């Protein structure tokens, strides 16, 4: 129960509408309700408007996401409205209409909701409605589809004037239940919440049926030879091979996280003859192009072109894309326009393979891809019944570089230190690796939890926040093929890899005469060979990506000063420590920094200790196993127990942005063991 029955109805309706992607795109559209309540100041009745505030998503809307305004004051703005040239000033005026604490910040669409004379209003971005809105003869088609029950409103940028236009349309057409907004979306209204929802759904479903029944087959043209989808496995392999190169392209101005999609809608679009023409026309609904940029970059080679040729062509197309974007900016920018924000594409289409989309984090990258799929649906619908005719480029520029959009960007919180970085942590399903994964996600990174124990890795990825933050891959780091596959999964999940932590480990601690050749081999296979193979695969991707990178080895105090009776473990730790020096020297020219952390005595949370090593070490030192942490602490200069989080702190210190000029370093995290001092 919320503060008012109208709000209950509004939230229920919004959540239903927002949870169906056919009804509106993610975070797109807004809904409202009007109602009266008792003013606590006067004791009289006051009429209010509850409307979805700026940002937020209808599917998950709660009362906190609503702006609350006094209707009399909002409507009084008509008297002071200075005209369409200065309509942006009205957004600041909305703040003077807020009721009580006002709730969420009112969005640009507040005027539409307040000025239309209906108790409930829904403004939505359904693909079917936008298809009619973007058809060359959309006005005629809207009339054919709906008769006089849905009215055509020519394109106008969202704002106060559009609100006045829609209010006038409703007044002039008392029989209408809503309108199609040219180039943009739909608005429906009703006297009750049920009526409004029914009207919105009626417009959406009727448009869907109209497009399906009236539409010609194959609106995107024939399938072009060589552009049909590759078989699934080949497609994903190709996508993984291209991903680091494409991320390099999308990250020239600033690093981006990537998302890959190969849904049927995308594969079909890029296989057909009309896709280059349509993609070049750009998206139309403001919500779409604000997320996808006006145009995608489209590779114009068949799916089976040699990889080198595809990469070379992508680079040429990128150079052209940047020039064209700068020219678009120059064509439309005025003295007051915000500075150009970056000229790299957000959407990259690869025939036969799929679509790569990019953003400042995984969610933004994923949603950009979803919006381009919406745009494909819109183009299909519009081309099926007419010709796709998006809004003018100059209008798109006005919205992309609108001062109100710029203000929204300025309000964004400062990015976290590891934002946009993709990390892969081996052995992250337990102990130290798990603590590292937690810290990296907390600092803004996307993390691939790579572990032999797939079930535990899944659980860790889940506790880290699910696929927009972390994914799990099952991998045995002793196996070259499995490592390659794990990195393929990583780049398909997040676009690439920037930060790799060689943490997977086991410990078979035995005196020399009891150490079998198998012990030795296994110990070295997991840590020496495993981290070599992981680093090699990581370096391949990082070099292609051209974004530098970090490789961190979780070696050990034993790499420097070995405890007794663990020849195999300590020798392979020394091997890892030397890999740090060798790779720091070799990979420096690519901006890849390689450093190590030397922990000691991390008993709590460690599977290694729980699985016998603890008992063995305790026996070696002649103490009880549960006293081992304390025992290690007493051996240290600081007399402090080392926890997994302390090792994770060191990984963050090395990779978080303060030590940009440090490579080849080992950081002891051992609470002070003089014998292991590095010199
Ligand atoms: P842990 O056993 O808790 O975690 C190790 C993880 O590595 C496990 O999830 C395990 O499934 C995984 N793993 C093992 N073999 C693998 C393989 N072949 N492929 C992929 N994953 C594999 O151990 P921990 O104490 O957290 O140790 C992590 C790292 O820190 C190890 O390299 C260890 O040598 C090093 N280290 C630990 C200590 C300590 O005191 N715990 C001290 C110094 C160094």
GROMACS .gro file of C-alpha atoms and ligand atoms in nm, residues 426-434 450-453 456 475-479 502-507 522-523 525-527 554-558 569 573 576 597-603 605-609 611 613 632 644 647, ligand 1:
model
   99
  426UNK     CA    1   4.161  -1.804  -1.138
  427UNK     CA    2   4.074  -2.008  -0.832
  428UNK     CA    3   3.814  -1.743  -0.743
  429UNK     CA    4   3.563  -1.992  -0.602
  430UNK     CA    5   3.735  -2.002  -0.264
  431UNK     CA    6   3.960  -1.828  -0.012
  432UNK     CA    7   4.193  -1.559  -0.141
  433UNK     CA    8   4.060  -1.565  -0.498
  434UNK     CA    9   3.704  -1.515  -0.379
  450UNK     CA   10   3.738  -1.900  -1.315
  451UNK     CA   11   3.774  -2.218  -1.115
  452UNK     CA   12   3.802  -2.594  -1.139
  453UNK     CA   13   3.505  -2.612  -0.907
  456UNK     CA   14   3.133  -2.298  -0.625
  475UNK     CA   15   3.836  -2.429  -1.605
  476UNK     CA   16   4.129  -2.649  -1.517
  477UNK     CA   17   4.428  -2.419  -1.550
  478UNK     CA   18   4.654  -2.713  -1.633
  479UNK     CA   19   4.467  -2.757  -1.962
  502UNK     CA   20   4.685  -1.601  -1.130
  503UNK     CA   21   4.556  -1.727  -0.801
  504UNK     CA   22   4.448  -2.090  -0.855
  505UNK     CA   23   4.658  -2.315  -0.640
  506UNK     CA   24   4.690  -2.636  -0.449
  507UNK     CA   25   4.932  -2.739  -0.184
  522UNK     CA   26   5.066  -3.170  -1.026
  523UNK     CA   27   5.193  -2.888  -0.809
  525UNK     CA   28   5.104  -2.811  -1.348
  526UNK     CA   29   4.856  -2.601  -1.151
  527UNK     CA   30   5.077  -2.313  -1.045
  554UNK     CA   31   4.943  -1.460  -0.610
  555UNK     CA   32   5.278  -1.618  -0.535
  556UNK     CA   33   5.381  -1.671  -0.173
  557UNK     CA   34   5.624  -1.583   0.099
  558UNK     CA   35   5.751  -1.932   0.018
  569UNK     CA   36   5.495  -2.611  -0.351
  573UNK     CA   37   5.594  -2.053  -0.615
  576UNK     CA   38   5.569  -1.801  -1.045
  597UNK     CA   39   5.166  -1.060  -0.414
  598UNK     CA   40   5.340  -1.276  -0.156
  599UNK     CA   41   5.092  -1.377   0.113
  600UNK     CA   42   5.168  -1.594   0.409
  601UNK     CA   43   4.966  -1.785   0.663
  602UNK     CA   44   4.615  -1.707   0.533
  603UNK     CA   45   4.431  -1.975   0.725
  605UNK     CA   46   3.865  -1.914   0.439
  606UNK     CA   47   4.147  -2.104   0.269
  607UNK     CA   48   4.052  -2.436   0.112
  608UNK     CA   49   4.420  -2.525   0.096
  609UNK     CA   50   4.446  -2.513   0.474
  611UNK     CA   51   4.206  -2.973   0.295
  613UNK     CA   52   4.776  -2.857   0.445
  632UNK     CA   53   5.147  -1.760   1.212
  644UNK     CA   54   4.208  -1.319   0.244
  647UNK     CA   55   4.564  -1.009  -0.004
  680LIG     P1   56   4.183  -2.223  -0.176
  680LIG     O1   57   4.198  -2.371  -0.180
  680LIG     O2   58   4.087  -2.166  -0.079
  680LIG     O3   59   4.148  -2.173  -0.320
  680LIG     C1   60   4.214  -2.223  -0.433
  680LIG     C2   61   4.115  -2.233  -0.547
  680LIG     O4   62   4.187  -2.275  -0.663
  680LIG     C3   63   4.005  -2.336  -0.524
  680LIG     O5   64   3.877  -2.278  -0.546
  680LIG     C4   65   4.034  -2.446  -0.624
  680LIG     O6   66   3.919  -2.509  -0.675
  680LIG     C5   67   4.108  -2.369  -0.732
  680LIG     N1   68   4.190  -2.458  -0.813
  680LIG     C6   69   4.271  -2.558  -0.771
  680LIG     N2   70   4.325  -2.621  -0.875
  680LIG     C7   71   4.278  -2.561  -0.986
  680LIG     C8   72   4.296  -2.582  -1.124
  680LIG     N3   73   4.373  -2.680  -1.170
  680LIG     N4   74   4.232  -2.501  -1.209
  680LIG     C9   75   4.151  -2.404  -1.164
  680LIG     N5   76   4.130  -2.379  -1.035
  680LIG    C10   77   4.192  -2.458  -0.946
  680LIG     O7   78   4.329  -2.163  -0.152
  680LIG     P2   79   4.380  -2.019  -0.107
  680LIG     O8   80   4.443  -2.033   0.025
  680LIG     O9   81   4.278  -1.918  -0.126
  680LIG    O10   82   4.500  -1.997  -0.208
  680LIG    C11   83   4.491  -1.920  -0.322
  680LIG    C12   84   4.631  -1.892  -0.375
  680LIG    O11   85   4.707  -1.822  -0.279
  680LIG    C13   86   4.712  -2.016  -0.409
  680LIG    O12   87   4.789  -1.995  -0.526
  680LIG    C14   88   4.803  -2.029  -0.290
  680LIG    O13   89   4.922  -2.099  -0.319
  680LIG    C15   90   4.831  -1.884  -0.260
  680LIG     N6   91   4.877  -1.862  -0.125
  680LIG    C16   92   4.801  -1.897  -0.018
  680LIG    C17   93   4.850  -1.876   0.107
  680LIG    C18   94   4.769  -1.911   0.227
  680LIG    O14   95   4.824  -1.898   0.334
  680LIG     N7   96   4.646  -1.952   0.213
  680LIG    C19   97   4.975  -1.821   0.126
  680LIG    C20   98   5.051  -1.787   0.016
  680LIG    C21   99   5.000  -1.808  -0.109
   0.00000   0.00000   0.00000
